[in-house]
PDB file of C-alpha atoms and ligand atoms in Angstrom:
ATOM      1  CA  MET A   1     113.556  60.254 112.523  1.00  0.00           C
ATOM      2  CA  GLY A   2     116.787  61.115 111.109  1.00  0.00           C
ATOM      3  CA  LEU A   3     117.764  64.162 109.853  1.00  0.00           C
ATOM      4  CA  ARG A   4     116.819  65.109 105.754  1.00  0.00           C
ATOM      5  CA  LEU A   5     118.503  67.098 103.491  1.00  0.00           C
ATOM      6  CA  GLY A   6     117.189  70.908 103.780  1.00  0.00           C
ATOM      7  CA  ASP A   7     116.849  70.711 107.617  1.00  0.00           C
ATOM      8  CA  ILE A   8     118.478  72.675 110.076  1.00  0.00           C
ATOM      9  CA  ALA A   9     121.589  70.823 111.184  1.00  0.00           C
ATOM     10  CA  PRO A  10     121.211  70.975 115.209  1.00  0.00           C
ATOM     11  CA  ASP A  11     123.280  73.058 117.022  1.00  0.00           C
ATOM     12  CA  PHE A  12     125.015  71.731 120.113  1.00  0.00           C
ATOM     13  CA  TYR A  13     127.457  72.596 122.716  1.00  0.00           C
ATOM     14  CA  ALA A  14     130.519  70.176 123.008  1.00  0.00           C
ATOM     15  CA  ILE A  15     133.779  69.609 124.217  1.00  0.00           C
ATOM     16  CA  THR A  16     136.386  69.128 121.484  1.00  0.00           C
ATOM     17  CA  THR A  17     140.010  67.920 121.602  1.00  0.00           C
ATOM     18  CA  VAL A  18     141.158  71.996 120.713  1.00  0.00           C
ATOM     19  CA  GLY A  19     138.296  73.038 123.446  1.00  0.00           C
ATOM     20  CA  ALA A  20     134.835  73.437 124.034  1.00  0.00           C
ATOM     21  CA  ILE A  21     132.624  74.899 121.084  1.00  0.00           C
ATOM     22  CA  ASN A  22     129.305  75.520 119.775  1.00  0.00           C
ATOM     23  CA  PHE A  23     128.490  74.496 116.866  1.00  0.00           C
ATOM     24  CA  HIS A  24     126.939  77.246 115.009  1.00  0.00           C
ATOM     25  CA  GLU A  25     129.187  79.541 116.371  1.00  0.00           C
ATOM     26  CA  TYR A  26     132.075  77.117 115.410  1.00  0.00           C
ATOM     27  CA  LEU A  27     130.676  77.253 111.436  1.00  0.00           C
ATOM     28  CA  GLY A  28     130.042  80.837 111.550  1.00  0.00           C
ATOM     29  CA  ASP A  29     129.655  81.528 107.864  1.00  0.00           C
ATOM     30  CA  SER A  30     131.491  78.698 106.325  1.00  0.00           C
ATOM     31  CA  TRP A  31     130.437  75.461 105.106  1.00  0.00           C
ATOM     32  CA  GLY A  32     131.116  72.461 107.232  1.00  0.00           C
ATOM     33  CA  ILE A  33     131.638  68.887 107.638  1.00  0.00           C
ATOM     34  CA  LEU A  34     130.574  66.958 110.662  1.00  0.00           C
ATOM     35  CA  PHE A  35     131.693  63.201 110.169  1.00  0.00           C
ATOM     36  CA  SER A  36     131.633  59.821 112.931  1.00  0.00           C
ATOM     37  CA  HIS A  37     134.077  57.563 114.112  1.00  0.00           C
ATOM     38  CA  PRO A  38     133.134  54.638 115.416  1.00  0.00           C
ATOM     39  CA  ALA A  39     135.489  54.523 117.856  1.00  0.00           C
ATOM     40  CA  ASP A  40     139.333  55.660 119.117  1.00  0.00           C
ATOM     41  CA  TYR A  41     142.440  53.409 118.614  1.00  0.00           C
ATOM     42  CA  THR A  42     140.787  51.688 115.557  1.00  0.00           C
ATOM     43  CA  PRO A  43     142.590  51.338 112.227  1.00  0.00           C
ATOM     44  CA  VAL A  44     140.205  52.580 109.835  1.00  0.00           C
ATOM     45  CA  CYS A  45     139.337  55.986 111.648  1.00  0.00           C
ATOM     46  CA  THR A  46     142.893  56.288 111.828  1.00  0.00           C
ATOM     47  CA  THR A  47     143.729  56.638 108.308  1.00  0.00           C
ATOM     48  CA  GLU A  48     140.342  58.535 107.647  1.00  0.00           C
ATOM     49  CA  LEU A  49     141.462  61.308 110.103  1.00  0.00           C
ATOM     50  CA  GLY A  50     144.931  61.048 108.944  1.00  0.00           C
ATOM     51  CA  ARG A  51     143.395  61.459 105.238  1.00  0.00           C
ATOM     52  CA  THR A  52     141.614  64.382 106.432  1.00  0.00           C
ATOM     53  CA  SER A  53     144.163  66.346 108.069  1.00  0.00           C
ATOM     54  CA  HIS A  54     146.422  66.049 104.754  1.00  0.00           C
ATOM     55  CA  LEU A  55     143.434  67.391 103.167  1.00  0.00           C
ATOM     56  CA  MET A  56     142.919  70.046 105.177  1.00  0.00           C
ATOM     57  CA  SER A  57     144.379  73.009 102.743  1.00  0.00           C
ATOM     58  CA  GLU A  58     141.831  71.851 100.196  1.00  0.00           C
ATOM     59  CA  PHE A  59     138.821  72.109 102.577  1.00  0.00           C
ATOM     60  CA  GLU A  60     140.093  75.671 103.965  1.00  0.00           C
ATOM     61  CA  LYS A  61     140.297  76.487  99.934  1.00  0.00           C
ATOM     62  CA  ARG A  62     136.816  75.573  99.916  1.00  0.00           C
ATOM     63  CA  ASN A  63     135.835  77.651 103.128  1.00  0.00           C
ATOM     64  CA  VAL A  64     135.031  74.591 104.935  1.00  0.00           C
ATOM     65  CA  LYS A  65     135.413  74.086 108.506  1.00  0.00           C
ATOM     66  CA  VAL A  66     136.068  70.439 109.339  1.00  0.00           C
ATOM     67  CA  LEU A  67     134.867  68.788 112.884  1.00  0.00           C
ATOM     68  CA  ALA A  68     135.227  64.889 113.871  1.00  0.00           C
ATOM     69  CA  VAL A  69     133.228  63.060 116.290  1.00  0.00           C
ATOM     70  CA  SER A  70     133.669  60.062 118.344  1.00  0.00           C
ATOM     71  CA  VAL A  71     131.908  58.601 121.312  1.00  0.00           C
ATOM     72  CA  ASP A  72     134.986  58.446 123.729  1.00  0.00           C
ATOM     73  CA  SER A  73     136.616  60.626 126.390  1.00  0.00           C
ATOM     74  CA  LEU A  74     138.823  63.881 125.680  1.00  0.00           C
ATOM     75  CA  ASP A  75     141.765  61.678 127.160  1.00  0.00           C
ATOM     76  CA  LYS A  76     141.335  58.948 124.837  1.00  0.00           C
ATOM     77  CA  HIS A  77     140.920  61.111 122.158  1.00  0.00           C
ATOM     78  CA  ASN A  78     144.114  63.036 122.830  1.00  0.00           C
ATOM     79  CA  GLY A  79     146.495  59.872 123.288  1.00  0.00           C
ATOM     80  CA  TRP A  80     144.921  58.705 119.623  1.00  0.00           C
ATOM     81  CA  VAL A  81     145.467  62.202 118.083  1.00  0.00           C
ATOM     82  CA  ASN A  82     149.146  61.513 119.077  1.00  0.00           C
ATOM     83  CA  ASP A  83     148.909  57.689 116.896  1.00  0.00           C
ATOM     84  CA  ILE A  84     147.227  59.378 114.184  1.00  0.00           C
ATOM     85  CA  ASN A  85     149.977  62.144 113.633  1.00  0.00           C
ATOM     86  CA  GLU A  86     153.045  59.255 114.045  1.00  0.00           C
ATOM     87  CA  THR A  87     151.429  56.747 112.181  1.00  0.00           C
ATOM     88  CA  GLN A  88     149.768  59.037 109.453  1.00  0.00           C
ATOM     89  CA  HIS A  89     152.772  61.612 109.103  1.00  0.00           C
ATOM     90  CA  THR A  90     150.431  64.705 109.881  1.00  0.00           C
ATOM     91  CA  THR A  91     149.393  67.047 112.256  1.00  0.00           C
ATOM     92  CA  VAL A  92     145.827  66.760 113.227  1.00  0.00           C
ATOM     93  CA  THR A  93     144.499  70.604 113.765  1.00  0.00           C
ATOM     94  CA  PHE A  94     140.927  69.835 113.415  1.00  0.00           C
ATOM     95  CA  PRO A  95     138.648  69.484 116.789  1.00  0.00           C
ATOM     96  CA  ILE A  96     137.604  65.984 117.450  1.00  0.00           C
ATOM     97  CA  ILE A  97     134.377  65.837 119.644  1.00  0.00           C
ATOM     98  CA  ALA A  98     134.664  64.061 122.749  1.00  0.00           C
ATOM     99  CA  ASP A  99     130.764  62.640 122.655  1.00  0.00           C
ATOM    100  CA  ALA A 100     131.300  60.227 125.338  1.00  0.00           C
ATOM    101  CA  ASP A 101     127.437  60.765 126.863  1.00  0.00           C
ATOM    102  CA  ARG A 102     126.542  60.227 122.794  1.00  0.00           C
ATOM    103  CA  ASN A 103     124.855  63.703 122.372  1.00  0.00           C
ATOM    104  CA  VAL A 104     126.193  64.675 119.388  1.00  0.00           C
ATOM    105  CA  ALA A 105     125.528  61.086 117.969  1.00  0.00           C
ATOM    106  CA  THR A 106     121.930  60.668 118.831  1.00  0.00           C
ATOM    107  CA  LEU A 107     121.187  64.325 117.724  1.00  0.00           C
ATOM    108  CA  TYR A 108     122.391  63.199 114.120  1.00  0.00           C
ATOM    109  CA  ASP A 109     121.355  59.809 114.590  1.00  0.00           C
ATOM    110  CA  MET A 110     124.671  58.264 114.117  1.00  0.00           C
ATOM    111  CA  ILE A 111     124.129  55.341 116.009  1.00  0.00           C
ATOM    112  CA  HIS A 112     122.300  52.371 114.305  1.00  0.00           C
ATOM    113  CA  PRO A 113     121.344  49.797 116.263  1.00  0.00           C
ATOM    114  CA  ASN A 114     121.206  47.004 113.746  1.00  0.00           C
ATOM    115  CA  ALA A 115     124.929  47.806 113.015  1.00  0.00           C
ATOM    116  CA  SER A 116     126.287  48.503 116.295  1.00  0.00           C
ATOM    117  CA  ALA A 117     124.764  49.047 120.094  1.00  0.00           C
ATOM    118  CA  THR A 118     127.078  51.398 120.963  1.00  0.00           C
ATOM    119  CA  LEU A 119     129.117  52.529 118.018  1.00  0.00           C
ATOM    120  CA  THR A 120     128.516  54.958 115.262  1.00  0.00           C
ATOM    121  CA  VAL A 121     128.567  54.156 111.869  1.00  0.00           C
ATOM    122  CA  ARG A 122     130.554  56.520 109.460  1.00  0.00           C
ATOM    123  CA  SER A 123     127.782  59.431 108.919  1.00  0.00           C
ATOM    124  CA  LEU A 124     129.262  62.187 107.261  1.00  0.00           C
ATOM    125  CA  PHE A 125     126.943  65.584 106.835  1.00  0.00           C
ATOM    126  CA  VAL A 126     127.716  68.543 104.978  1.00  0.00           C
ATOM    127  CA  ILE A 127     126.251  71.634 106.106  1.00  0.00           C
ATOM    128  CA  GLY A 128     126.012  75.163 104.011  1.00  0.00           C
ATOM    129  CA  PRO A 129     126.583  78.763 105.431  1.00  0.00           C
ATOM    130  CA  ASP A 130     123.082  78.695 105.847  1.00  0.00           C
ATOM    131  CA  LYS A 131     122.989  75.574 108.772  1.00  0.00           C
ATOM    132  CA  LYS A 132     120.816  73.506 106.469  1.00  0.00           C
ATOM    133  CA  VAL A 133     122.203  69.935 105.476  1.00  0.00           C
ATOM    134  CA  LYS A 134     123.055  69.727 102.188  1.00  0.00           C
ATOM    135  CA  LEU A 135     124.933  66.089 101.950  1.00  0.00           C
ATOM    136  CA  ILE A 136     124.302  62.853 104.231  1.00  0.00           C
ATOM    137  CA  ILE A 137     126.489  59.770 103.639  1.00  0.00           C
ATOM    138  CA  THR A 138     126.820  56.527 105.787  1.00  0.00           C
ATOM    139  CA  TYR A 139     129.042  54.085 105.521  1.00  0.00           C
ATOM    140  CA  PRO A 140     129.764  51.205 107.338  1.00  0.00           C
ATOM    141  CA  ALA A 141     132.245  50.527 110.064  1.00  0.00           C
ATOM    142  CA  SER A 142     134.105  48.346 107.858  1.00  0.00           C
ATOM    143  CA  THR A 143     135.045  50.679 104.833  1.00  0.00           C
ATOM    144  CA  GLY A 144     136.746  53.664 105.056  1.00  0.00           C
ATOM    145  CA  ARG A 145     135.559  57.237 102.679  1.00  0.00           C
ATOM    146  CA  ASN A 146     136.981  58.248 100.357  1.00  0.00           C
ATOM    147  CA  PHE A 147     137.641  62.290 100.933  1.00  0.00           C
ATOM    148  CA  VAL A 148     138.209  63.194  97.554  1.00  0.00           C
ATOM    149  CA  GLU A 149     134.754  62.430  96.879  1.00  0.00           C
ATOM    150  CA  VAL A 150     133.773  64.543  99.618  1.00  0.00           C
ATOM    151  CA  LEU A 151     135.421  67.417  98.021  1.00  0.00           C
ATOM    152  CA  ARG A 152     134.023  66.853  94.606  1.00  0.00           C
ATOM    153  CA  VAL A 153     130.807  66.685  96.212  1.00  0.00           C
ATOM    154  CA  ILE A 154     131.428  70.406  97.954  1.00  0.00           C
ATOM    155  CA  ASP A 155     132.391  71.527  94.308  1.00  0.00           C
ATOM    156  CA  SER A 156     129.256  70.688  93.104  1.00  0.00           C
ATOM    157  CA  LEU A 157     127.550  71.847  96.319  1.00  0.00           C
ATOM    158  CA  GLN A 158     129.065  75.005  96.065  1.00  0.00           C
ATOM    159  CA  LEU A 159     128.349  75.907  92.474  1.00  0.00           C
ATOM    160  CA  THR A 160     125.056  74.669  92.386  1.00  0.00           C
ATOM    161  CA  SER A 161     124.032  76.780  95.165  1.00  0.00           C
ATOM    162  CA  ASP A 162     125.371  79.821  92.860  1.00  0.00           C
ATOM    163  CA  TYR A 163     124.206  78.952  89.383  1.00  0.00           C
ATOM    164  CA  SER A 164     121.361  77.074  88.162  1.00  0.00           C
ATOM    165  CA  VAL A 165     123.309  74.169  86.846  1.00  0.00           C
ATOM    166  CA  ALA A 166     123.225  70.324  88.015  1.00  0.00           C
ATOM    167  CA  THR A 167     126.431  68.345  87.821  1.00  0.00           C
ATOM    168  CA  PRO A 168     126.063  64.895  85.767  1.00  0.00           C
ATOM    169  CA  ALA A 169     127.689  61.591  86.773  1.00  0.00           C
ATOM    170  CA  ASP A 170     131.268  61.561  87.802  1.00  0.00           C
ATOM    171  CA  TRP A 171     131.504  65.572  87.388  1.00  0.00           C
ATOM    172  CA  LYS A 172     134.878  67.114  88.247  1.00  0.00           C
ATOM    173  CA  GLU A 173     135.885  70.598  88.903  1.00  0.00           C
ATOM    174  CA  GLY A 174     136.337  72.005  85.240  1.00  0.00           C
ATOM    175  CA  GLU A 175     133.934  69.919  83.385  1.00  0.00           C
ATOM    176  CA  ASP A 176     130.738  70.731  82.016  1.00  0.00           C
ATOM    177  CA  VAL A 177     127.769  70.700  83.996  1.00  0.00           C
ATOM    178  CA  ILE A 178     124.132  70.841  82.842  1.00  0.00           C
ATOM    179  CA  VAL A 179     121.308  73.459  82.825  1.00  0.00           C
ATOM    180  CA  VAL A 180     118.654  72.808  85.363  1.00  0.00           C
ATOM    181  CA  PRO A 181     115.155  71.538  83.680  1.00  0.00           C
ATOM    182  CA  SER A 182     113.121  74.760  85.269  1.00  0.00           C
ATOM    183  CA  MET A 183     115.329  76.814  82.961  1.00  0.00           C
ATOM    184  CA  THR A 184     113.884  77.475  79.100  1.00  0.00           C
ATOM    185  CA  THR A 185     116.739  77.008  76.697  1.00  0.00           C
ATOM    186  CA  ALA A 186     116.065  80.757  75.838  1.00  0.00           C
ATOM    187  CA  ASP A 187     116.965  81.660  79.013  1.00  0.00           C
ATOM    188  CA  ALA A 188     119.733  79.140  79.430  1.00  0.00           C
ATOM    189  CA  GLU A 189     121.286  80.579  76.009  1.00  0.00           C
ATOM    190  CA  LYS A 190     121.380  84.405  77.769  1.00  0.00           C
ATOM    191  CA  ASN A 191     122.213  83.301  81.085  1.00  0.00           C
ATOM    192  CA  PHE A 192     125.520  80.745  80.015  1.00  0.00           C
ATOM    193  CA  PRO A 193     127.230  83.113  77.724  1.00  0.00           C
ATOM    194  CA  LYS A 194     129.935  80.657  77.231  1.00  0.00           C
ATOM    195  CA  GLY A 195     127.941  78.052  75.235  1.00  0.00           C
ATOM    196  CA  LEU A 196     124.713  75.393  75.599  1.00  0.00           C
ATOM    197  CA  ARG A 197     125.043  72.159  73.971  1.00  0.00           C
ATOM    198  CA  VAL A 198     121.528  70.879  73.728  1.00  0.00           C
ATOM    199  CA  VAL A 199     121.481  66.969  73.156  1.00  0.00           C
ATOM    200  CA  LYS A 200     118.010  67.034  74.029  1.00  0.00           C
ATOM    201  CA  PRO A 201     115.572  69.630  75.141  1.00  0.00           C
ATOM    202  CA  TYR A 202     116.160  68.092  79.161  1.00  0.00           C
ATOM    203  CA  LEU A 203     119.459  67.554  78.799  1.00  0.00           C
ATOM    204  CA  ARG A 204     121.513  70.509  77.609  1.00  0.00           C
ATOM    205  CA  TYR A 205     125.252  71.078  78.512  1.00  0.00           C
ATOM    206  CA  THR A 206     126.992  74.567  79.450  1.00  0.00           C
ATOM    207  CA  PRO A 207     130.792  75.263  80.799  1.00  0.00           C
ATOM    208  CA  GLN A 208     131.189  75.613  83.904  1.00  0.00           C
ATOM    209  CA  PRO A 209     130.113  79.046  84.506  1.00  0.00           C
ATOM    210  CA  ASN A 210     132.487  80.315  87.550  1.00  0.00           C
ATOM    211  CA  LEU A 211     135.848  79.695  85.402  1.00  0.00           C
TER     212      LEU A 211
HETATM  213  C1  LIG B   1     137.942  50.463 112.249  1.00  0.00           C
HETATM  214  O1  LIG B   1     137.867  52.233 112.161  1.00  0.00           O
HETATM  215  O2  LIG B   1     138.753  50.467 111.974  1.00  0.00           O
HETATM  216  C2  LIG B   1     136.601  49.757 112.345  1.00  0.00           C
HETATM  217  C3  LIG B   1     136.137  50.327 113.637  1.00  0.00           C
HETATM  218  C4  LIG B   1     134.955  49.309 113.892  1.00  0.00           C
HETATM  219  C5  LIG B   1     134.718  48.478 113.717  1.00  0.00           C
HETATM  220  C6  LIG B   1     135.640  47.851 112.573  1.00  0.00           C
HETATM  221  C7  LIG B   1     136.680  48.803 111.907  1.00  0.00           C
END
């Protein structure tokens, strides 16, 4: 059975483009994203890694360590990184795991045999500082991911881990949030001094509490 939300993200040792790492040690007290790519020297993956590289300051601002994985060799990765840097006008600094033996792909159930027997799908895991899996998304090889959406979800995950709130559909940083259903309205009035907007007893908004 694959990983589920709330599970401990499996630890592993891996060779990457920036040296050997132990995953949990690499994460330290940070948040992390681990994301797979079907193969090196493929067009969509090239744009995804370029886009991630351009967004590195956004990941760093949120204390998120980035780790990519592809089931190819280190030599192949190094050559491909040169291509990514050239074509996407960037310098990739985050590690890419050389997972030729598919250890990480197997641990994280990234190969979906009915999609492809050998290539990984586009899996992405967000892992919290407690090493638990907070988000799992899976895209097919033909669809590049939206990394602004990944940042948006991380904003929601970080906010909701600190406050008893949830974020509504399409929420973005700065917009009103929802008080969790388990909190009484009387408690919400005390806990959210910026104000409470009660639309229904179960639908209560408050301004984002950490701003
Ligand atoms: C790509 O990254 O471009 C890709 C990889 C495998 C299948 C289709 C597209």
